PDB file of C-alpha atoms in Angstrom:
ATOM      1  CA  UNK A   1     132.057 115.124 126.195  1.00 73.00           C
ATOM      2  CA  UNK A   2     134.428 118.066 126.193  1.00 81.00           C
ATOM      3  CA  UNK A   3     134.908 120.436 129.121  1.00 82.00           C
ATOM      4  CA  UNK A   4     133.658 123.895 128.130  1.00 88.00           C
ATOM      5  CA  UNK A   5     133.753 125.954 131.326  1.00 86.00           C
ATOM      6  CA  UNK A   6     132.844 126.577 134.925  1.00 86.00           C
ATOM      7  CA  UNK A   7     136.260 126.489 136.630  1.00 85.00           C
ATOM      8  CA  UNK A   8     136.055 128.191 140.014  1.00 87.00           C
ATOM      9  CA  UNK A   9     132.291 127.653 140.234  1.00 89.00           C
ATOM     10  CA  UNK A  10     130.091 124.878 141.549  1.00 86.00           C
ATOM     11  CA  UNK A  11     128.841 123.961 138.061  1.00 87.00           C
ATOM     12  CA  UNK A  12     131.127 122.589 135.353  1.00 85.00           C
ATOM     13  CA  UNK A  13     129.819 122.473 131.782  1.00 86.00           C
ATOM     14  CA  UNK A  14     130.594 119.927 129.116  1.00 84.00           C
ATOM     15  CA  UNK A  15     129.695 119.713 125.444  1.00 86.00           C
ATOM     16  CA  UNK A  16     128.876 116.597 123.437  1.00 82.00           C
ATOM     17  CA  UNK A  17     128.122 116.521 119.710  1.00 85.00           C
ATOM     18  CA  UNK A  18     125.695 113.784 118.709  1.00 81.00           C
ATOM     19  CA  UNK A  19     126.933 111.687 115.793  1.00 78.00           C
ATOM     20  CA  UNK A  20     124.749 110.104 113.121  1.00 76.00           C
ATOM     21  CA  UNK A  21     123.259 106.815 114.261  1.00 76.00           C
ATOM     22  CA  UNK A  22     123.351 107.719 117.964  1.00 79.00           C
ATOM     23  CA  UNK A  23     119.747 107.520 119.113  1.00 79.00           C
ATOM     24  CA  UNK A  24     118.221 107.402 122.573  1.00 81.00           C
ATOM     25  CA  UNK A  25     114.754 107.825 124.004  1.00 77.00           C
ATOM     26  CA  UNK A  26     116.369 109.555 127.020  1.00 79.00           C
ATOM     27  CA  UNK A  27     120.057 110.505 127.082  1.00 76.00           C
ATOM     28  CA  UNK A  28     121.813 109.450 130.284  1.00 76.00           C
ATOM     29  CA  UNK A  29     125.320 110.048 131.654  1.00 77.00           C
ATOM     30  CA  UNK A  30     126.852 106.588 132.012  1.00 78.00           C
ATOM     31  CA  UNK A  31     130.343 107.504 133.206  1.00 79.00           C
ATOM     32  CA  UNK A  32     132.499 110.443 134.295  1.00 78.00           C
ATOM     33  CA  UNK A  33     136.006 109.625 133.146  1.00 78.00           C
ATOM     34  CA  UNK A  34     138.755 112.218 133.356  1.00 77.00           C
ATOM     35  CA  UNK A  35     141.623 112.077 130.883  1.00 75.00           C
ATOM     36  CA  UNK A  36     145.014 111.068 132.281  1.00 75.00           C
ATOM     37  CA  UNK A  37     146.299 113.584 134.822  1.00 72.00           C
ATOM     38  CA  UNK A  38     143.095 115.640 134.969  1.00 79.00           C
ATOM     39  CA  UNK A  39     141.453 116.311 138.313  1.00 82.00           C
ATOM     40  CA  UNK A  40     138.463 118.104 139.740  1.00 86.00           C
ATOM     41  CA  UNK A  41     139.402 119.873 143.002  1.00 86.00           C
ATOM     42  CA  UNK A  42     138.145 122.611 145.224  1.00 88.00           C
ATOM     43  CA  UNK A  43     140.226 125.610 146.353  1.00 86.00           C
ATOM     44  CA  UNK A  44     141.536 123.558 149.315  1.00 89.00           C
ATOM     45  CA  UNK A  45     142.952 120.954 146.845  1.00 86.00           C
ATOM     46  CA  UNK A  46     140.425 118.282 147.859  1.00 88.00           C
ATOM     47  CA  UNK A  47     139.644 115.858 144.986  1.00 85.00           C
ATOM     48  CA  UNK A  48     135.966 115.815 144.068  1.00 85.00           C
ATOM     49  CA  UNK A  49     133.889 112.665 144.484  1.00 83.00           C
ATOM     50  CA  UNK A  50     132.498 112.279 140.931  1.00 80.00           C
ATOM     51  CA  UNK A  51     130.684 108.983 141.519  1.00 77.00           C
ATOM     52  CA  UNK A  52     127.310 110.772 141.448  1.00 75.00           C
ATOM     53  CA  UNK A  53     127.927 112.141 137.934  1.00 75.00           C
ATOM     54  CA  UNK A  54     126.866 108.879 136.246  1.00 71.00           C
ATOM     55  CA  UNK A  55     123.145 109.451 136.367  1.00 74.00           C
ATOM     56  CA  UNK A  56     120.082 110.181 134.323  1.00 74.00           C
ATOM     57  CA  UNK A  57     119.515 113.942 134.638  1.00 75.00           C
ATOM     58  CA  UNK A  58     116.004 115.183 135.410  1.00 78.00           C
ATOM     59  CA  UNK A  59     113.691 115.475 132.412  1.00 76.00           C
ATOM     60  CA  UNK A  60     113.861 113.719 129.085  1.00 76.00           C
ATOM     61  CA  UNK A  61     116.487 114.450 126.473  1.00 78.00           C
ATOM     62  CA  UNK A  62     115.733 112.334 123.412  1.00 78.00           C
ATOM     63  CA  UNK A  63     118.342 111.898 120.694  1.00 82.00           C
ATOM     64  CA  UNK A  64     116.950 111.287 117.193  1.00 82.00           C
ATOM     65  CA  UNK A  65     119.321 111.177 114.233  1.00 86.00           C
ATOM     66  CA  UNK A  66     117.150 108.953 112.043  1.00 90.00           C
ATOM     67  CA  UNK A  67     115.849 110.458 108.812  1.00 93.00           C
ATOM     68  CA  UNK A  68     112.176 109.627 108.216  1.00 96.00           C
ATOM     69  CA  UNK A  69     111.151 107.650 105.140  1.00 97.00           C
ATOM     70  CA  UNK A  70     107.996 107.787 103.039  1.00 98.00           C
ATOM     71  CA  UNK A  71     106.418 104.946 101.069  1.00 98.00           C
ATOM     72  CA  UNK A  72     104.017 105.816  98.241  1.00 98.00           C
ATOM     73  CA  UNK A  73     101.264 103.352  97.324  1.00 98.00           C
ATOM     74  CA  UNK A  74      98.345 103.252  94.882  1.00 98.00           C
ATOM     75  CA  UNK A  75      95.215 101.190  94.368  1.00 98.00           C
ATOM     76  CA  UNK A  76      95.507 101.501  90.560  1.00 97.00           C
ATOM     77  CA  UNK A  77      98.794 101.404  88.655  1.00 97.00           C
ATOM     78  CA  UNK A  78      97.243 101.141  85.137  1.00 97.00           C
ATOM     79  CA  UNK A  79      95.061 104.208  84.599  1.00 97.00           C
ATOM     80  CA  UNK A  80      92.490 104.545  81.826  1.00 96.00           C
ATOM     81  CA  UNK A  81      89.674 106.973  80.974  1.00 95.00           C
ATOM     82  CA  UNK A  82      87.605 107.721  84.064  1.00 95.00           C
ATOM     83  CA  UNK A  83      90.098 106.233  86.545  1.00 97.00           C
ATOM     84  CA  UNK A  84      91.266 108.003  89.692  1.00 98.00           C
ATOM     85  CA  UNK A  85      94.137 106.447  91.619  1.00 98.00           C
ATOM     86  CA  UNK A  86      93.842 106.651  95.400  1.00 98.00           C
ATOM     87  CA  UNK A  87      97.364 107.249  96.702  1.00 98.00           C
ATOM     88  CA  UNK A  88      98.747 106.554 100.170  1.00 98.00           C
ATOM     89  CA  UNK A  89     101.818 108.145 101.752  1.00 98.00           C
ATOM     90  CA  UNK A  90     103.094 106.190 104.774  1.00 98.00           C
ATOM     91  CA  UNK A  91     105.779 107.935 106.848  1.00 98.00           C
ATOM     92  CA  UNK A  92     108.125 106.039 109.166  1.00 97.00           C
ATOM     93  CA  UNK A  93     107.821 108.836 111.751  1.00 95.00           C
ATOM     94  CA  UNK A  94     105.096 111.369 112.424  1.00 96.00           C
ATOM     95  CA  UNK A  95     105.459 114.724 110.692  1.00 96.00           C
ATOM     96  CA  UNK A  96     103.609 118.013 110.944  1.00 96.00           C
ATOM     97  CA  UNK A  97     105.430 119.501 107.935  1.00 97.00           C
ATOM     98  CA  UNK A  98     104.396 117.033 105.198  1.00 98.00           C
ATOM     99  CA  UNK A  99     102.085 118.842 102.745  1.00 97.00           C
ATOM    100  CA  UNK A 100     100.724 118.401  99.230  1.00 97.00           C
ATOM    101  CA  UNK A 101     103.472 120.758  98.050  1.00 97.00           C
ATOM    102  CA  UNK A 102     106.042 118.098  98.979  1.00 98.00           C
ATOM    103  CA  UNK A 103     104.588 115.707  96.388  1.00 98.00           C
ATOM    104  CA  UNK A 104     106.006 115.964  92.858  1.00 98.00           C
ATOM    105  CA  UNK A 105     104.007 114.365  90.055  1.00 98.00           C
ATOM    106  CA  UNK A 106     103.771 114.116  86.267  1.00 97.00           C
ATOM    107  CA  UNK A 107     101.061 112.887  83.922  1.00 97.00           C
ATOM    108  CA  UNK A 108      98.025 114.118  85.822  1.00 97.00           C
ATOM    109  CA  UNK A 109      96.684 116.146  88.735  1.00 97.00           C
ATOM    110  CA  UNK A 110      96.756 115.637  92.491  1.00 98.00           C
ATOM    111  CA  UNK A 111      93.726 116.467  94.640  1.00 98.00           C
ATOM    112  CA  UNK A 112      92.076 115.767  98.002  1.00 98.00           C
ATOM    113  CA  UNK A 113      95.373 115.628  99.926  1.00 98.00           C
ATOM    114  CA  UNK A 114      94.649 114.812 103.576  1.00 98.00           C
ATOM    115  CA  UNK A 115      96.127 113.143 106.625  1.00 98.00           C
ATOM    116  CA  UNK A 116      98.299 113.638 109.664  1.00 97.00           C
ATOM    117  CA  UNK A 117     101.052 111.958 111.656  1.00 96.00           C
ATOM    118  CA  UNK A 118     102.314 109.014 109.604  1.00 98.00           C
ATOM    119  CA  UNK A 119      99.351 108.470 107.258  1.00 98.00           C
ATOM    120  CA  UNK A 120      98.337 110.662 104.301  1.00 98.00           C
ATOM    121  CA  UNK A 121      96.164 110.154 101.207  1.00 98.00           C
ATOM    122  CA  UNK A 122      95.505 111.911  97.902  1.00 98.00           C
ATOM    123  CA  UNK A 123      93.728 111.304  94.599  1.00 98.00           C
ATOM    124  CA  UNK A 124      95.582 111.246  91.268  1.00 98.00           C
ATOM    125  CA  UNK A 125      93.667 111.859  88.021  1.00 98.00           C
ATOM    126  CA  UNK A 126      95.545 111.080  84.778  1.00 97.00           C
ATOM    127  CA  UNK A 127      95.830 113.638  82.002  1.00 97.00           C
ATOM    128  CA  UNK A 128      93.025 113.201  79.410  1.00 95.00           C
ATOM    129  CA  UNK A 129      94.068 112.075  75.925  1.00 94.00           C
ATOM    130  CA  UNK A 130      97.454 110.785  77.030  1.00 94.00           C
ATOM    131  CA  UNK A 131      99.479 107.596  76.814  1.00 93.00           C
ATOM    132  CA  UNK A 132     102.481 109.030  78.664  1.00 93.00           C
ATOM    133  CA  UNK A 133     103.170 107.361  82.003  1.00 94.00           C
ATOM    134  CA  UNK A 134     102.539 109.059  85.336  1.00 97.00           C
ATOM    135  CA  UNK A 135     104.933 109.427  88.272  1.00 98.00           C
ATOM    136  CA  UNK A 136     104.561 110.456  91.904  1.00 98.00           C
ATOM    137  CA  UNK A 137     107.561 111.255  94.073  1.00 98.00           C
ATOM    138  CA  UNK A 138     108.687 112.921  97.309  1.00 98.00           C
ATOM    139  CA  UNK A 139     112.211 114.367  97.167  1.00 97.00           C
ATOM    140  CA  UNK A 140     114.766 114.159  99.969  1.00 97.00           C
ATOM    141  CA  UNK A 141     114.422 116.903 102.569  1.00 97.00           C
ATOM    142  CA  UNK A 142     110.837 117.731 101.596  1.00 98.00           C
ATOM    143  CA  UNK A 143     109.551 117.324 105.171  1.00 98.00           C
ATOM    144  CA  UNK A 144     110.944 116.768 108.666  1.00 97.00           C
ATOM    145  CA  UNK A 145     110.215 114.669 111.725  1.00 95.00           C
ATOM    146  CA  UNK A 146     109.707 116.134 115.201  1.00 90.00           C
ATOM    147  CA  UNK A 147     113.483 116.342 115.747  1.00 89.00           C
ATOM    148  CA  UNK A 148     113.986 118.289 112.512  1.00 92.00           C
ATOM    149  CA  UNK A 149     115.577 115.444 110.518  1.00 93.00           C
ATOM    150  CA  UNK A 150     114.836 115.769 106.786  1.00 95.00           C
ATOM    151  CA  UNK A 151     113.289 112.798 105.014  1.00 97.00           C
ATOM    152  CA  UNK A 152     115.005 110.340 102.711  1.00 97.00           C
ATOM    153  CA  UNK A 153     113.776 110.463  99.092  1.00 98.00           C
ATOM    154  CA  UNK A 154     110.861 108.133  98.371  1.00 98.00           C
ATOM    155  CA  UNK A 155     111.017 105.366  95.796  1.00 98.00           C
ATOM    156  CA  UNK A 156     109.196 106.897  92.849  1.00 98.00           C
ATOM    157  CA  UNK A 157     105.752 105.491  92.078  1.00 98.00           C
ATOM    158  CA  UNK A 158     105.072 104.895  88.370  1.00 98.00           C
ATOM    159  CA  UNK A 159     101.710 104.226  86.730  1.00 98.00           C
ATOM    160  CA  UNK A 160     100.833 103.461  83.126  1.00 97.00           C
ATOM    161  CA  UNK A 161      98.295 105.765  81.484  1.00 97.00           C
ATOM    162  CA  UNK A 162      96.037 105.261  78.471  1.00 94.00           C
ATOM    163  CA  UNK A 163      93.323 107.878  78.400  1.00 94.00           C
ATOM    164  CA  UNK A 164      93.020 107.941  74.618  1.00 89.00           C
ATOM    165  CA  UNK A 165      89.762 106.414  73.403  1.00 86.00           C
ATOM    166  CA  UNK A 166      90.064 104.278  70.271  1.00 85.00           C
ATOM    167  CA  UNK A 167      88.464 106.126  67.358  1.00 85.00           C
ATOM    168  CA  UNK A 168      87.126 104.956  63.996  1.00 87.00           C
ATOM    169  CA  UNK A 169      89.573 106.020  61.291  1.00 88.00           C
ATOM    170  CA  UNK A 170      87.751 104.572  58.311  1.00 87.00           C
ATOM    171  CA  UNK A 171      85.122 102.106  57.080  1.00 84.00           C
ATOM    172  CA  UNK A 172      86.006 100.105  53.977  1.00 84.00           C
ATOM    173  CA  UNK A 173      84.475  97.415  51.837  1.00 80.00           C
ATOM    174  CA  UNK A 174      85.886  95.354  48.957  1.00 77.00           C
ATOM    175  CA  UNK A 175      86.209  97.210  45.719  1.00 71.00           C
ATOM    176  CA  UNK A 176      83.495  96.255  43.285  1.00 65.00           C
ATOM    177  CA  UNK A 177      80.935  97.931  41.100  1.00 63.00           C
ATOM    178  CA  UNK A 178      79.306  99.431  44.207  1.00 69.00           C
ATOM    179  CA  UNK A 179      75.942  97.892  43.438  1.00 77.00           C
ATOM    180  CA  UNK A 180      74.474  95.156  45.563  1.00 76.00           C
ATOM    181  CA  UNK A 181      71.524  93.016  44.609  1.00 78.00           C
ATOM    182  CA  UNK A 182      69.058  91.307  46.908  1.00 87.00           C
ATOM    183  CA  UNK A 183      70.681  88.365  48.685  1.00 84.00           C
ATOM    184  CA  UNK A 184      74.273  89.584  48.277  1.00 79.00           C
ATOM    185  CA  UNK A 185      76.489  90.104  51.304  1.00 80.00           C
ATOM    186  CA  UNK A 186      79.020  92.827  51.776  1.00 79.00           C
ATOM    187  CA  UNK A 187      81.882  92.721  54.287  1.00 82.00           C
ATOM    188  CA  UNK A 188      82.508  96.070  55.917  1.00 81.00           C
ATOM    189  CA  UNK A 189      85.789  96.667  57.739  1.00 86.00           C
ATOM    190  CA  UNK A 190      85.769  99.243  60.492  1.00 88.00           C
ATOM    191  CA  UNK A 191      89.317 100.495  61.182  1.00 87.00           C
ATOM    192  CA  UNK A 192      90.288 101.975  64.575  1.00 87.00           C
ATOM    193  CA  UNK A 193      93.150 104.162  65.692  1.00 82.00           C
ATOM    194  CA  UNK A 194      94.479 101.360  67.926  1.00 80.00           C
ATOM    195  CA  UNK A 195      93.932  97.682  68.612  1.00 82.00           C
ATOM    196  CA  UNK A 196      90.518  96.984  70.118  1.00 84.00           C
TER     197      UNK A 196
END
C-alpha cells in the first residue's frame, strides 16, 4: 500500500491497487511495514506503536478479479425438420446482467430464454429449408459478475442442420413401346433430391 495522506491527523490513509489474480473473500491487513527510514510519530516525536495495524478491519471487503465463464450445452446437436434444441447456459459465477441479447446465434431462432444466477435456458429452432450449420455463442464482456468483471468468451456451440425434406424429382421406367400386356412387369424408378 502507498501512503496517500493524513499527516498531522489521527488517521493516515493508504492506497492499494488490486492486481489480477489477487482474490479474497475478506481483505485483511497482514502487516504494517514502513520503508527504510520512515517513521510514524506524534508532535512530541514519540514513535507510534503500529502493532495493532495488522488486523481485519470491520466489515467485509471482498476482492474478486476472476472473470466469469459460460458453458453452452444442447440436448440435440443434429437438427432436422421439427426439432427444437433445448440449450443450457451455465455460468461459473452468478450474474444479474446475462440476457438473451448476450447470445449470438446463426442458422435459426432463439426463444424462451429464462433463468437466473448461474443457470439459464433457451430454445433454438433451426431455419426451415436449410442445410447450413447453426452456431450459438456468447462474446467476451457480454455480461458481468457481481464485482463487475466481464465474462470470458464462451466456446462456440455448433449444430448440424438439415431441414430440407427430400423431394421426388422424377419417376422413370425403362424405355420401351409404352404398352404393357397382362402379366408383364414394369420397374418404376422414383428419383429423390437427396439420398433416402
